[in-house]
Amino acid sequence: MASSKSIGPTRYSRLARAIGAALALATSGAALAQDAAADAAPDAQATELDRVIVTANKREEDIREVAVSMTRIGEQQLENLNATQMSDYASYVPGLQVQSSGTPGQVQVSMRGIAALSPGSTVGTYVDETPVGSNSLYQQATLYQLDLLPYDVESIEVLRGPQGTLYGAGAMGGLIKYTMRQPDVAVREFRVGGGVSFPEDGESGFNYRIGMNLPIVEDALAIRASFARNALPGYIDNLVDGRKDINQGHQTSARASLRWEGEGSSVQFAAMRQEVESDDNAVMALDPLTRRPVSGLSNYIHVDEPFRKEIDHYSLTFDRDLGFADFISATSYADTHTAVRSDVTLSYGEYPLAFLAADPTLEAGSSYLDNVLDMTQFTQEFRLQSKSGQRFEWLLGAFHSREKGDNYQYVALNQLDGSPLPAPWDGIIGVLGELYIPSTFEETAVFANGSFAFTDRFKIGAGVRFSRNDQEFTQNVVAGVLLPIATQDNTSSEDVFTWSITPQFQLGPDSMVYAKASTGYQPGGPNVVSVGLPSAVDSSTLTSYELGWKSAFASRRVLLDLVAYQVDWEDIQVASLVNGVSGLVNGGEATSRGLEASLQWRPTPGLTLGLNGAYNDAVIDEDFPVIVVPLDPDLPGGVLEINTGLKGDRMPYVPDLTVSATVDYYFSLRNGWSVGVGGGYRWVDDRTNATTEREVIAIAEPRTVLDTTITEPLVIDGYGALDVYASLSNGAWTLRGYVKNAADKRAYSTMTDVTGALTGVTHHYAASPIQPRTVGLELDFRF
């Protein structure tokens, strides 16, 4: 067998893969227990754990009576953790995995091992009654999940397992639902606050916030408004030019809502704007041999990597009591803009070296990839649902969504100092690629959900949903050398049916067992137009089986939840490279099995202990489809066969085990003052950053294997981190101090190799660290 370094096709294969990956055509891409504490400051004298109301089934219910595995994170918990982004609380939620690429909003989310293997979303996002985020394959939904700055958020509900019947496309792995604080027609309230933070070896940050609730017409009309700005402290240095703390940025959140309440009806309008802007990413360089930092919290940046995401979201909700049932109309409109620049100098800056035979003076240069995503989304849902508490509860609904998106990609190649390449090469390879991908996604669905209580103890719930989506997109390559300049269109249509059935049995007043079988799907869509690729990729579907127990002991001073599940995933959407073009194909199956446990205990008044754990075994059941790249003319009759995933691979970024524990203690002082102290410890097992890749160089006829190369994924070590806080409050004033990652543990959320596309030499590993030790102080005043 010949060495891969001794034959020409290997260098060709690296260039072929570089061509496909450079543009990728948008196809790659305190323990919080099940029952959260109250949103207000906890009662230091309470002995019984709080009852919590959730809206998982689109009606208000006690979380202990809902046959859904879920976690509710209340406002007080978010404040205790000083949570400003999803990565601050994700490790405290069983079954939830979040991978940060360096800033809020650059996150991938998965649940129960259903990893983000394609651009389509696997975890849905709702804000109150309306969905937010694209279901198209061309808006990079998995890379840029909604990541709200949680000011004016009443709670965050995390629903695990497929939610396809009630919440539709893109929620096959689960759902994250932000419940915002509503205007109160009876209460006048104002709030101001601010704080400072000091990261280890970094630039200090400052934040401020203001909010109000103001009745306009007594018991009828009220307005609520808020604004918050949070500085993202910098702590990454640049090894190329010596600049310090280059990853500074900010988050802003603005929201206003107007609510009218009449006799038997209500109307609420809300407008929200969220913005994230950073100068560079929080990514550091590791030595590829030792996996140790090259030079502390620092990275090689030849071209700055700014990131900006803006979302304007408007919603209108109408609720009418019809006597026998409630009618709800939920309308939304969102306008989202995402712009990100990636420094690909150490990968594609080698490209001029491929032309040394024509011009020996050429040298490696600098390169960057710009990706700009713009999307508008309109949604409308109508529901008619029975009153809660009846023996037969039912819900009928209809849903429509329309997305219009643009995806712009531009790959530039310059000299190493950023100036244009010398003539004539600036006009030949100065632009490696430029293309536009406009697309539309339109979906209409009808759904029904219901439950019937056969006895006081036994009840069965069921749901169905029928959806149809129609999609269009255009592949418009306008410049560059990596892809042929051309304009091509494609369309797709698809019908999808999902269902769920949930029997539950009340063992006693505080103990319930349930079983759930349900399905979900990730929408397919029109594929990139290229010979060898299917014209459309089908939906990825899964079936989930779940068995759960929710219980309370010792007069509700102990709450214990246990869940076991198995998820069968079929028609996984995976990347395929054909003729230098990256698209999607359906291929491969996977199975995810796991256990989740959550315990809360209040041994004495004011003291709450929490313990969460999740075990997950998520593996690929069969090899992903083979990608075949012809190697002519370098090797007549030769082909490069690529598998991007092999049977037995672990799902990327899915730890086998996660554990978290918290302690919260509140006690009263004189004159209405109280003290709160607490902390949380989060432990995350090791993970892989990808699936195994196998490359085979062969002669097609007669088939002769010349070389086989196996590239195994990187293994990211597990870690444990400690967070602590203390607060002093009298109801109006609250002073709170906190320390995130108190031991300054150096651990990583994501990791990838930075390898030259031409030489195949790995320069370093790029890793996103968890936030270094950060000390902060916050002050709030309510009146």
XYZ file of N, CA, C and O in Angstrom, residues 579-727:
596
model
N -17.887 16.630 -6.757
C -17.289 17.534 -7.743
C -16.912 18.883 -7.138
O -17.107 19.939 -7.737
N -16.416 18.836 -5.911
C -15.991 20.062 -5.250
C -17.115 20.888 -4.692
O -16.887 22.002 -4.223
N -18.344 20.391 -4.714
C -19.508 21.119 -4.208
C -20.058 20.392 -2.998
O -20.268 19.180 -3.020
N -20.308 21.131 -1.924
C -20.818 20.537 -0.697
C -22.328 20.656 -0.655
O -22.888 21.749 -0.798
N -23.011 19.518 -0.483
C -24.462 19.495 -0.343
C -24.849 18.545 0.774
O -24.021 18.186 1.621
N -26.097 18.126 0.793
C -26.591 17.231 1.824
C -27.172 15.978 1.192
O -27.724 16.019 0.087
N -27.050 14.883 1.913
C -27.717 13.648 1.542
C -28.314 13.037 2.803
O -27.890 13.350 3.918
N -29.317 12.190 2.614
C -29.862 11.429 3.735
C -29.080 10.137 3.873
O -28.897 9.410 2.895
N -28.630 9.844 5.031
C -27.884 8.606 5.204
C -27.567 8.361 6.654
O -27.361 9.289 7.441
N -27.549 7.128 7.022
C -27.143 6.798 8.369
C -28.275 6.835 9.368
O -29.287 7.513 9.187
N -28.099 6.036 10.404
C -29.026 5.989 11.523
C -28.233 6.119 12.806
O -27.033 5.835 12.848
N -28.900 6.541 13.856
C -28.252 6.679 15.155
C -29.243 6.334 16.249
O -30.463 6.439 16.064
N -28.699 5.935 17.387
C -29.514 5.630 18.558
C -28.951 6.375 19.753
O -27.736 6.414 19.958
N -29.844 6.985 20.511
C -29.448 7.686 21.725
C -30.247 7.122 22.895
O -31.481 7.132 22.864
N -29.550 6.618 23.896
C -30.196 6.085 25.093
C -29.666 6.827 26.311
O -28.482 7.190 26.359
N -30.533 7.020 27.291
C -30.036 7.751 28.439
C -30.925 7.707 29.653
O -32.064 7.214 29.620
N -30.382 8.249 30.740
C -31.070 8.396 32.011
C -30.877 9.826 32.493
O -29.796 10.409 32.337
N -31.934 10.386 33.079
C -31.858 11.720 33.673
C -32.443 11.664 35.068
O -33.453 10.988 35.307
N -31.810 12.365 35.997
C -32.282 12.384 37.380
C -32.164 13.794 37.925
O -31.209 14.520 37.616
N -33.133 14.173 38.734
C -33.138 15.492 39.346
C -33.672 15.378 40.770
O -34.720 14.769 40.998
N -32.954 15.957 41.710
C -33.328 15.893 43.123
C -33.259 17.279 43.728
O -32.282 17.999 43.527
N -34.305 17.653 44.469
C -34.284 18.865 45.279
C -34.673 18.497 46.698
O -35.611 17.708 46.918
N -33.979 19.110 47.650
C -34.222 18.789 49.064
C -34.121 20.070 49.883
O -33.161 20.821 49.752
N -35.149 20.322 50.686
C -35.129 21.445 51.615
C -35.073 20.877 53.036
O -36.098 20.652 53.668
N -33.870 20.606 53.551
C -33.757 19.985 54.871
C -34.205 20.894 56.008
O -34.715 20.419 57.033
N -33.995 22.198 55.865
C -34.423 23.171 56.869
C -34.957 24.393 56.134
O -34.644 24.612 54.958
N -35.763 25.227 56.811
C -36.257 26.435 56.152
C -35.111 27.295 55.633
O -34.115 27.513 56.317
N -35.254 27.740 54.385
C -34.260 28.619 53.791
C -33.128 27.929 53.072
O -32.411 28.558 52.299
N -32.946 26.619 53.308
C -31.844 25.893 52.691
C -32.380 24.931 51.642
O -33.228 24.087 51.933
N -31.888 25.051 50.412
C -32.296 24.162 49.320
C -31.060 23.556 48.691
O -30.121 24.272 48.306
N -31.066 22.228 48.587
C -29.985 21.496 47.945
C -30.503 20.892 46.645
O -31.640 20.399 46.595
N -29.698 20.932 45.613
C -30.101 20.386 44.328
C -29.030 19.491 43.749
O -27.836 19.726 43.950
N -29.462 18.457 43.057
C -28.537 17.542 42.396
C -29.166 17.072 41.089
O -30.299 16.592 41.081
N -28.442 17.236 40.003
C -28.883 16.794 38.680
C -27.853 15.883 38.066
O -26.644 16.069 38.280
N -28.301 14.932 37.273
C -27.379 14.088 36.538
C -28.022 13.581 35.264
O -29.246 13.401 35.199
N -27.215 13.365 34.241
C -27.711 12.820 32.984
C -26.644 11.920 32.382
O -25.468 12.300 32.307
N -27.052 10.730 31.983
C -26.175 9.805 31.271
C -26.744 9.610 29.873
O -27.944 9.381 29.702
N -25.876 9.705 28.863
C -26.334 9.586 27.480
C -25.346 8.762 26.672
O -24.137 8.994 26.733
N -25.872 7.817 25.931
C -25.072 7.000 25.024
C -25.640 7.189 23.627
O -26.637 6.563 23.260
N -25.028 8.074 22.849
C -25.517 8.414 21.515
C -24.463 8.016 20.494
O -23.357 8.571 20.476
N -24.781 7.043 19.636
C -23.806 6.530 18.669
C -24.450 6.382 17.298
O -25.663 6.212 17.164
N -23.613 6.429 16.267
C -24.044 6.202 14.892
C -24.142 4.696 14.652
O -23.234 3.936 15.013
N -25.237 4.259 14.051
C -25.497 2.836 13.864
C -24.978 2.277 12.553
O -24.884 1.056 12.392
N -24.661 3.142 11.593
C -24.125 2.658 10.319
C -23.305 3.757 9.669
O -23.465 4.943 9.977
N -22.400 3.349 8.776
C -21.551 4.327 8.094
C -22.397 5.337 7.330
O -23.429 4.987 6.734
N -21.939 6.580 7.335
C -22.574 7.583 6.499
C -22.269 7.273 5.027
O -21.302 6.569 4.718
N -23.069 7.790 4.091
C -22.858 7.503 2.669
C -21.469 7.898 2.193
O -20.873 8.868 2.681
N -20.965 7.150 1.228
C -19.640 7.406 0.669
C -19.713 8.583 -0.303
O -20.602 8.643 -1.160
N -18.786 9.512 -0.162
C -18.635 10.620 -1.098
C -17.519 10.253 -2.070
O -16.422 9.886 -1.652
N -17.785 10.330 -3.363
C -16.810 9.938 -4.375
C -16.362 11.181 -5.145
O -17.191 11.891 -5.727
N -15.044 11.447 -5.135
C -14.464 12.587 -5.853
C -13.505 12.050 -6.900
O -12.495 11.411 -6.564
N -13.781 12.240 -8.205
C -12.850 11.783 -9.250
C -11.499 12.482 -9.125
O -11.437 13.673 -8.822
N -10.414 11.752 -9.347
C -9.077 12.311 -9.227
C -8.417 12.575 -10.580
O -7.263 12.982 -10.630
N -9.086 12.330 -11.685
C -8.535 12.653 -13.001
C -8.272 14.155 -13.073
O -9.058 14.956 -12.525
N -7.217 14.635 -13.710
C -6.245 13.844 -14.493
C -5.039 13.406 -13.665
O -4.114 12.808 -14.211
N -5.005 13.767 -12.376
C -3.834 13.429 -11.577
C -3.590 11.924 -11.524
O -2.454 11.465 -11.517
N -4.676 11.159 -11.467
C -4.566 9.709 -11.403
C -5.666 9.136 -12.281
O -6.814 9.041 -11.860
N -5.358 8.771 -13.526
C -6.398 8.274 -14.447
C -7.166 7.111 -13.829
O -6.582 6.143 -13.353
N -8.503 7.259 -13.840
C -9.360 6.229 -13.270
C -9.411 6.224 -11.766
O -10.073 5.375 -11.164
N -8.729 7.174 -11.137
C -8.674 7.199 -9.679
C -9.825 7.963 -9.067
O -10.369 8.896 -9.659
N -10.201 7.554 -7.875
C -11.258 8.235 -7.139
C -10.829 8.362 -5.683
O -10.053 7.566 -5.156
N -11.350 9.394 -5.046
C -11.198 9.575 -3.612
C -12.551 9.301 -2.974
O -13.539 9.965 -3.281
N -12.629 8.288 -2.110
C -13.870 7.912 -1.434
C -13.793 8.390 0.011
O -12.864 8.034 0.741
N -14.793 9.179 0.409
C -14.773 9.793 1.734
C -16.014 9.375 2.519
O -17.135 9.513 2.036
N -15.795 8.860 3.722
C -16.875 8.666 4.696
C -16.709 9.711 5.783
O -15.631 9.829 6.377
N -17.754 10.464 6.073
C -17.661 11.501 7.102
C -18.174 11.035 8.456
O -18.206 11.813 9.405
N -18.570 9.784 8.568
C -18.999 9.218 9.839
C -19.049 7.708 9.727
O -19.482 7.170 8.697
N -18.587 7.013 10.768
C -18.515 5.564 10.737
C -19.345 4.953 11.858
O -19.556 5.578 12.914
N -19.808 3.740 11.627
C -20.582 3.013 12.617
C -19.815 2.951 13.940
O -18.626 2.654 13.970
N -20.521 3.236 15.031
C -19.910 3.210 16.349
C -19.402 4.554 16.825
O -19.041 4.707 18.001
N -19.350 5.568 15.944
C -18.911 6.903 16.361
C -19.851 7.485 17.407
O -21.074 7.323 17.327
N -19.277 8.190 18.361
C -20.091 8.981 19.288
C -20.615 10.219 18.571
O -19.976 10.755 17.665
N -21.779 10.669 18.998
C -22.288 11.918 18.460
C -21.390 13.072 18.916
O -20.989 13.140 20.077
N -21.078 14.001 18.001
C -20.189 15.105 18.364
C -20.753 15.969 19.487
O -21.950 16.240 19.544
N -19.865 16.368 20.373
C -20.155 17.304 21.461
C -21.238 16.797 22.412
O -21.934 17.604 23.046
N -21.388 15.488 22.516
C -22.353 14.908 23.443
C -21.579 14.159 24.530
O -20.997 13.109 24.258
N -21.544 14.674 25.760
C -20.842 13.960 26.831
C -21.649 12.749 27.286
O -22.881 12.762 27.246
N -20.941 11.713 27.705
C -21.636 10.549 28.246
C -22.320 10.888 29.566
O -23.405 10.384 29.859
N -21.691 11.735 30.369
C -22.200 12.002 31.712
C -22.054 13.479 32.051
O -21.008 14.090 31.783
N -23.100 14.050 32.608
C -23.040 15.395 33.182
C -23.666 15.360 34.564
O -24.654 14.659 34.797
N -23.092 16.109 35.479
C -23.589 16.174 36.853
C -23.500 17.623 37.319
O -22.533 18.327 37.004
N -24.488 18.079 38.057
C -24.422 19.408 38.653
C -25.063 19.373 40.032
O -25.958 18.562 40.302
N -24.580 20.229 40.904
C -25.107 20.307 42.270
C -25.145 21.761 42.703
O -24.306 22.568 42.284
N -26.134 22.109 43.529
C -26.242 23.476 44.025
C -26.623 23.498 45.486
O -27.234 22.573 46.019
N -26.260 24.607 46.107
C -26.680 24.927 47.478
C -27.172 26.364 47.457
O -26.484 27.260 46.954
N -28.382 26.601 47.976
C -28.929 27.952 48.116
C -29.451 28.100 49.537
O -30.271 27.283 49.998
N -29.001 29.148 50.225
C -29.418 29.356 51.618
C -29.804 30.816 51.810
O -29.038 31.729 51.497
N -31.006 31.013 52.319
C -31.521 32.343 52.600
C -31.885 32.439 54.077
O -32.477 31.512 54.642
N -31.524 33.571 54.695
C -31.919 33.783 56.089
C -32.200 35.269 56.297
O -31.656 36.135 55.599
N -33.059 35.547 57.254
C -33.535 36.905 57.491
C -32.677 37.628 58.518
O -32.161 37.025 59.466
N -32.542 38.945 58.294
C -31.898 39.834 59.250
C -32.954 40.773 59.824
O -34.150 40.555 59.657
N -32.539 41.817 60.449
C -33.486 42.784 61.004
C -33.979 43.750 59.935
O -33.367 43.924 58.885
N -35.117 44.393 60.254
C -35.656 45.493 59.448
C -35.906 45.103 57.988
O -35.731 45.908 57.072
N -36.322 43.861 57.765
C -36.705 43.430 56.431
C -35.558 43.020 55.540
O -35.774 42.690 54.366
N -34.327 43.021 56.037
C -33.189 42.614 55.224
C -33.027 41.101 55.269
O -33.354 40.439 56.250
N -32.514 40.540 54.186
C -32.241 39.103 54.119
C -30.941 38.870 53.360
O -30.502 39.707 52.567
N -30.346 37.722 53.622
C -29.079 37.346 52.994
C -29.267 36.039 52.238
O -29.968 35.130 52.715
N -28.683 35.969 51.093
C -28.669 34.733 50.327
C -27.243 34.362 49.949
O -26.476 35.224 49.522
N -26.895 33.115 50.144
C -25.586 32.628 49.727
C -25.784 31.301 49.021
O -26.727 30.553 49.314
N -24.916 31.000 48.101
C -25.065 29.730 47.401
C -24.001 29.536 46.358
O -23.085 30.352 46.185
N -24.134 28.447 45.673
C -23.179 28.137 44.623
C -23.582 26.889 43.873
O -24.512 26.174 44.271
N -22.901 26.648 42.798
C -23.167 25.467 41.995
C -21.879 24.889 41.451
O -20.922 25.619 41.170
N -21.860 23.583 41.323
C -20.724 22.886 40.724
C -21.238 22.117 39.527
O -22.223 21.373 39.624
N -20.600 22.295 38.378
C -21.018 21.640 37.141
C -19.865 20.797 36.603
O -18.732 21.276 36.517
N -20.189 19.568 36.282
C -19.169 18.666 35.752
C -19.660 18.094 34.429
O -20.781 17.595 34.331
N -18.798 18.183 33.406
C -19.135 17.734 32.063
C -18.084 16.725 31.622
O -16.876 16.995 31.699
N -18.536 15.565 31.156
C -17.643 14.499 30.711
C -16.939 14.894 29.406
O -17.281 15.902 28.775
N -15.960 14.072 28.999
C -15.281 14.369 27.742
C -16.220 14.190 26.562
O -17.237 13.515 26.637
N -15.858 14.825 25.440
C -16.670 14.814 24.233
C -15.758 14.701 23.022
O -14.565 14.982 23.117
N -16.304 14.323 21.888
C -15.572 14.395 20.627
C -16.068 15.600 19.848
O -17.212 16.035 20.006
N -15.202 16.141 18.988
C -15.593 17.351 18.257
C -16.200 17.051 16.895
O -16.671 17.950 16.204
N -16.186 15.770 16.476
C -16.695 15.426 15.144
C -16.869 13.911 15.089
O -16.718 13.214 16.103
N -17.187 13.423 13.909
C -17.217 11.987 13.674
C -15.942 11.576 12.926
O -15.204 12.424 12.431
N -15.710 10.288 12.860
C -14.506 9.778 12.197
C -14.613 9.961 10.687
O -15.671 9.753 10.096
N -13.493 10.346 10.062
C -13.457 10.490 8.608
C -12.514 9.445 8.026
O -11.384 9.265 8.496
N -12.993 8.737 7.008
C -12.167 7.741 6.329
C -12.010 8.130 4.866
O -13.000 8.371 4.167
N -10.769 8.200 4.396
C -10.470 8.517 3.009
C -9.802 7.313 2.359
O -8.826 6.763 2.893
N -10.318 6.929 1.224
C -9.751 5.811 0.466
C -9.417 6.311 -0.935
O -10.295 6.842 -1.633
N -8.172 6.169 -1.340
C -7.765 6.477 -2.711
C -7.692 5.158 -3.459
O -7.008 4.215 -3.028
N -8.441 5.074 -4.551
C -8.550 3.790 -5.261
C -8.649 4.010 -6.757
O -8.992 5.101 -7.232
N -8.330 2.956 -7.511
C -8.623 2.898 -8.937
C -10.005 2.272 -9.065
O -10.281 1.212 -8.488
N -10.889 2.916 -9.813
C -12.287 2.477 -9.861
C -12.437 1.113 -10.537
O -13.148 0.240 -10.026
N -11.812 0.925 -11.696
C -11.986 -0.327 -12.444
C -10.629 -0.821 -12.959
O -9.956 -0.100 -13.733
N -10.245 -2.051 -12.626
C -10.813 -2.836 -11.521
C -10.471 -2.156 -10.188
O -9.423 -1.508 -10.092
N -11.355 -2.281 -9.223
C -11.169 -1.566 -7.971
C -9.881 -2.011 -7.274
O -9.693 -3.192 -6.963
N -9.012 -1.023 -7.063
C -7.743 -1.278 -6.394
C -7.519 -0.173 -5.372
O -7.443 1.013 -5.733
N -7.436 -0.529 -4.117
C -7.214 0.449 -3.053
C -5.736 0.788 -2.989
O -4.877 -0.100 -2.830
N -5.415 2.077 -3.134
C -4.035 2.527 -3.080
C -3.642 3.015 -1.698
O -2.484 2.867 -1.292
N -4.587 3.605 -1.002
C -4.251 4.158 0.320
C -5.534 4.389 1.111
O -6.586 4.725 0.538
N -5.438 4.220 2.413
C -6.556 4.501 3.308
C -6.061 5.367 4.462
O -5.045 5.043 5.091
N -6.767 6.436 4.719
C -6.420 7.332 5.820
C -7.616 7.475 6.741
O -8.715 7.791 6.280
N -7.397 7.254 8.015
C -8.451 7.413 9.028
C -8.123 8.638 9.866
O -7.038 8.733 10.456
N -9.037 9.589 9.905
C -8.884 10.780 10.750
C -9.913 10.705 11.869
O -11.114 10.871 11.628
N -9.436 10.446 13.064
C -10.344 10.340 14.199
C -10.628 11.726 14.764
O -9.814 12.640 14.653
N -11.792 11.890 15.370
C -12.126 13.203 15.935
C -11.241 13.537 17.131
O -10.643 12.647 17.758
N -11.164 14.814 17.431
C -10.463 15.246 18.631
C -11.325 14.943 19.851
O -12.556 15.055 19.796
N -10.689 14.570 20.929
C -11.385 14.337 22.187
C -11.149 15.540 23.092
O -10.004 15.913 23.374
N -12.243 16.161 23.518
C -12.175 17.322 24.401
C -12.341 16.832 25.833
O -13.339 16.184 26.170
N -11.376 17.121 26.681
C -11.388 16.612 28.053
C -12.589 17.128 28.836
O -13.093 18.242 28.602
N -13.032 16.309 29.777
C -14.085 16.742 30.691
C -13.560 17.772 31.680
O -12.353 18.009 31.802
N -14.480 18.404 32.373
C -14.075 19.437 33.325
C -15.132 19.617 34.405
O -16.291 19.220 34.250
N -14.712 20.230 35.493
C -15.627 20.648 36.537
C -15.377 22.106 36.864
O -14.228 22.562 36.870
N -16.430 22.877 37.110
C -16.288 24.303 37.404
C -17.235 24.685 38.532
O -18.340 24.147 38.647
N -16.787 25.617 39.349
C -17.537 26.059 40.525
C -17.982 27.502 40.342
O -17.189 28.364 39.956
N -19.259 27.775 40.628
C -19.812 29.124 40.610
C -20.378 29.433 41.995
O -21.054 28.582 42.593
N -20.147 30.636 42.518
C -20.652 31.006 43.845
C -21.256 32.403 43.781
O -20.946 33.204 42.890
N -22.149 32.696 44.742
C -22.760 34.015 44.821
C -23.145 34.330 46.259
O -23.252 33.437 47.116
N -23.383 35.600 46.535
C -23.922 36.049 47.822
C -24.723 37.316 47.564
O -24.360 38.126 46.693
N -25.828 37.485 48.276
C -26.674 38.654 48.056
C -27.184 39.198 49.383
O -27.324 38.470 50.371
